[in-house]
């Protein structure tokens, strides 16, 4: 398959253990031949040699935190399905669209068999009768690579009836989206897979593990999460937990973009790598472009509250980042140097979430657009001081009470930790507010600088006289 | 017993009780109850827009957010989605709750046009009311609001103003979940989300008016009511819809003595708040300028206005002459199903006691024998909770629409399995567990072979069975259906029957006495006798045989042969136009009384407006006529008649004015009704070149109630012969072409419609639609009617 | 006439057969229809509604939720310029400005020759390669105004025909599930425990 004239290559050449990106060094990492040559489908064979319960237990021990954003351990998630209720489904969330994030696309484009093998191990361990692999619509290359790999895997007997001669039989159905960010939310993904509008369902009562696809128990796992399973099946949970930290074992793919010298997707050791390592380290981004000053960065996808240089020494680890007032989310860092127009950057993200609101619940549908309009006015130099307070007021209608933010010694602010309260059904509404809140809290003077004080214009009562 | 022994009080723990506190006050809620409902029980109203008790909660509007503490601190909780939990602390007044409510209301109002002064909903608008009670009191939204073309007609009856819409999902959920007509849907996304229909596919649901009623803003308005009144000018009274025999509860709203609107009332045993559009809007006919406003007496070729005194005298004279000419048996009274129980009872007494004729009947040859009412009766609720419903009747969606909603819901929710026997696909077919299509006349064989099926037998043994029985085909005698009902009742001991009789108060009329005494004639017999010149006086009490009796030729000959005709009616119908005297009757909502629905539930009817012109209630006319004939029925008011029914009609002792209020009272089955007689069913084989005729009603027909309601009149469809597409090929014609349809009676030319819902070998024609009359083809003495179909 | 043609109707039925409920095939069938016609027509929606057993209004509701489905004809090439965070930080505005000028249409417009429709897009999952854009959803990384002009030239000249199919064709490889290998759909109302779990999971 040919690529396009200016498609960039993958540049993580760091000398670190690679669990999910081990085949990225090969240009043909997506083929079955290369997969076989590099230990492919050995995890599946290993799993089939054990009982489903044993495989499930191994995954549980490995504590593979969900890589989609919520960070819930996969093995535990599987265990939440009501006993004895069948059929159960696996829905693979390949609808990656969080601003700043792209790792699942690479995993699907460059190592689709690893994902397929992960799906099979999950289906075997958790007793899932059918798998639906949902790929974001705007990723035709991923779609083509996965389709080719699925066709190869069917032909080779890895998928379908009596896999590798065992009692294990499962189909993997490739499904593709059509452009809607919110579908990345697991219940919206299920609605979309049912042929409906991708509107998130309410939790409770619609926890997919209990009431999911077609009302049946359903596991929704992220592409990266599942891509870890073949390695765990071959090497064991102990080898997995030996990497990273106790609370965040294994590795993690992180995309660092924006104003850095070497933006890229890196597979890092989970829990120990600091933001400073990532932004300035030699094997990672090698500093801010043009030797500029770092102004702020978004640590976990567009939904995350912002950090400033004060938080650089925090490790890329969920609990510590949460306590510091933000979240790791989908593993995406966006870096802003000192030349960045902060209100405009906030507007860009707020616009994204307002445009991507599904529209079913009031605060997100009405509040997101309202935030965007007021912010646009301020950015355009038509705003007033009251508009700045208004932004926070609208935000409070979306997220009542205090909203998480980072600490700032210069401003004398202590951090407000995660999570927040919300009046919305899902996190899209709060995500529209997060950049506004961060930017206004940490950089209010930049907004004020855009306010043009207007002269008081006297109101004429009655018709003005003609000259 | 020892004195020192402590009395051990047994603490009875209700397994369904859940102890919670609401705003600090202890409250016992029910297990599984939603927080919003538990709070309402405790007297705390939580504001809401999308939540509706009769539909699945969706939690979209976010108005009902409150703080609940289930042991882990106060959490933002969607009270319409979350059930109560033990020891839950609900706070509907916390600062966070109040801030959320104000915030949501401000956001809901952000794009709302605030055109309340010109909005029909103003004054009865949940958004207006809750903005007042729970809102912030001001809006800081200064941006441009959303704009849409306003309003757009989404059907013939309903307009949608998308600017006012708050996207609560009530109408769309109703359309999908309750009506099963998902013809309106959300469109686009985010801030551009709006409700639409598919282009050229309007929201043509029989239930569309309900969406107007449940819309929490003025986004949906009904054409018949738009800009007609302000809510605070309306007077209203509870009543019962008499359009069909389901007996949906309503409120009738009037202003300055004019009927303006009918709304559904949530009656748990009957309609759950829903109405069909015919029942909701056919009040327009009451206001029709074509109503007959005073009595008419024939002078030569013309019917001329007369005083009540002279008209009653003329009518009495006709009866006296008839009695003299042919005796009591030469007088017949047809009708009574249109009015109240009081009307029917007074007319039954007039017929049976004063005139002395046994020939009294409320059915028009389109139902099943009255004896069906003597079988063990099921209620609507029992039908909707039965394990199995055996449906051997008409298309409920067309004839008894709200009964269709109840049965559809039961089938959809998996409570009830429907085994449908029908000569064609009906509105319920897609929800049926089994659809058994039969060619008219073969019901018994179809039933027998179904009963022999193991799966069916197992299903029938799985729990309560209710048989819904009615007339599916006007072009065959009722014998085969009756025999099939007998088969299933014999096979399933304990099965009960819900009679799917259609006409408004036909069950009430039959139960209080509008039925033949021994030796008396039914309607067919009466018309036959009249055609033979044996009826000296035919009294039509709200009956129009020319339009309603399936065998048009017999009806015509009967009316031509009747020596004298008295019509009591609201319009000069085709039949009434042939009368010697027309007595002007008051219509629905012009008279009070009681109504009996198909399950036997007696409810009240309200007189909401004064009768048109000099019209009088049927019972009054009967009393006047009786007096003129020398008998005082003893009625000075409608209450006198109600009391008389309670005193004289078996099973009605409990039907008191108090008991009929609200949801009403079930009148016990009248033991005087004879169970159905065994009828021999003999149906010949169909000639392979012919088609067996199926004729049935659809919701909108040419009955005066719809024809005289401007909003509904144009909703009829053309009279046409519907054939299975393969039979169309076989005939050698095409969809839309014209064919000659011939029966033993005559030939009629119809347009052809390709219709896969029609069974092969049969031909379906909707009854009483504009165009050629299918009744001309029907011989009501034949067990079935077969027709030849030829191209022309 | 823009219902699915005969071949695509057969394909549609095969796709429907992979799902426990037909309605799940709605989005794949809308893509199939867009591949056939370049955009989605009302006739196509009515046809898909028939195939999946939904009302046309429901399929329209689904269709209009997703921005990849175009209810109006678009150019042979849909040019989507990403304007989200990282791309915006690295010159997306300038790229869009240049594109508007160079193509002679505003964002949302189609060139007179029907070749290009220009759109502002949200995050395309290539943030480290900003500024980024897609042509018929094929990524073009680290764009400059010069690269943009070259790309448009190449597209006009047909030099990229092998790389970028016309609008509507999403993926050029389809999944094929051979009937003899298929494990089969798992119907939600058939509560069967998977065979490999049944005996305590001894495989």
XYZ file of C-alpha atoms in Angstrom, chain C residues 19-148:
130
model
C -24.444 -8.143 12.816
C -26.853 -9.561 15.378
C -29.235 -6.734 14.498
C -29.573 -5.340 10.988
C -29.722 -1.736 12.114
C -26.073 -1.948 13.181
C -25.178 -1.921 9.485
C -26.603 1.587 9.036
C -23.270 3.433 9.019
C -21.437 0.892 6.831
C -24.323 1.016 4.345
C -24.320 4.808 4.318
C -20.599 4.637 3.489
C -21.349 2.133 0.750
C -23.968 4.444 -0.668
C -21.608 7.421 -0.489
C -18.987 5.352 -2.286
C -21.516 4.641 -5.040
C -22.870 8.166 -5.452
C -20.285 10.498 -3.930
C -22.854 11.782 -1.473
C -25.987 10.592 0.327
C -29.362 11.032 -1.298
C -32.833 10.723 0.161
C -33.524 7.738 -2.077
C -30.449 6.038 -0.670
C -31.608 6.702 2.875
C -35.037 5.267 2.121
C -33.380 2.191 0.598
C -31.058 1.689 3.560
C -34.002 2.128 5.925
C -35.758 -0.712 4.098
C -32.669 -2.892 4.308
C -31.986 -2.379 8.012
C -35.610 -2.259 9.144
C -35.706 1.304 10.417
C -37.751 4.305 9.351
C -36.242 6.764 6.896
C -36.419 9.417 9.613
C -34.270 7.264 11.884
C -31.650 6.647 9.206
C -31.631 10.350 8.347
C -31.137 11.099 12.042
C -28.126 8.804 12.143
C -26.761 10.069 8.850
C -26.828 13.756 9.793
C -25.112 13.073 13.122
C -21.862 12.140 11.406
C -19.957 14.780 9.510
C -18.434 12.433 6.941
C -21.832 11.928 5.325
C -22.554 14.650 2.815
C -26.160 15.326 1.957
C -25.092 17.559 -0.952
C -22.637 16.750 -3.742
C -19.006 17.595 -2.929
C -15.897 17.778 -5.097
C -13.967 14.780 -6.299
C -11.506 15.609 -3.533
C -12.517 16.681 -0.096
C -9.710 18.818 1.294
C -9.891 18.915 5.090
C -7.557 21.269 6.876
C -7.184 20.486 10.556
C -7.611 23.481 12.833
C -7.364 21.873 16.238
C -4.780 22.656 18.890
C -1.406 21.437 17.649
C -2.150 22.269 14.026
C -3.467 25.673 15.031
C -0.310 26.285 17.084
C 1.804 25.477 14.033
C 0.104 27.434 11.303
C -3.275 25.927 10.449
C -4.829 29.380 10.070
C -2.220 30.441 7.524
C -2.630 27.152 5.667
C -6.391 27.593 5.500
C -6.024 31.182 4.389
C -3.666 30.078 1.661
C -5.949 27.238 0.612
C -8.931 29.548 0.327
C -6.939 31.937 -1.762
C -5.331 29.269 -3.885
C -8.533 27.303 -4.575
C -10.643 30.415 -4.847
C -13.310 29.172 -2.469
C -14.089 29.770 1.165
C -14.054 26.887 3.640
C -17.191 24.895 2.924
C -17.132 25.751 -0.777
C -16.517 23.659 -3.878
C -14.401 24.795 -6.798
C -16.285 25.592 -9.991
C -14.752 22.599 -11.770
C -16.124 20.273 -9.099
C -12.629 19.028 -8.227
C -12.211 20.292 -4.679
C -14.337 20.941 -1.651
C -12.466 22.772 1.085
C -13.384 22.175 4.701
C -12.206 23.166 8.129
C -11.711 19.941 10.074
C -11.215 18.933 13.668
C -8.339 16.857 15.045
C -7.138 14.269 12.517
C -4.962 12.275 14.906
C -1.639 13.318 13.447
C -0.815 16.068 15.913
C 2.915 15.510 15.911
C 2.922 16.096 12.147
C 1.213 19.489 12.322
C -0.005 21.297 10.412
C -1.903 18.465 8.967
C -4.609 17.981 6.380
C -6.437 15.181 4.622
C -7.534 14.662 1.049
C -10.433 12.255 1.016
C -9.228 11.348 4.508
C -5.690 10.469 3.360
C -3.245 12.255 5.634
C -0.846 14.921 4.357
C 1.650 15.815 7.065
C 3.690 18.913 7.943
C 2.032 21.009 5.314
C 3.395 24.228 3.930
C 1.841 26.537 1.379
C 4.288 25.223 -1.232
C 3.434 21.624 -0.462
C -0.230 22.500 -0.631
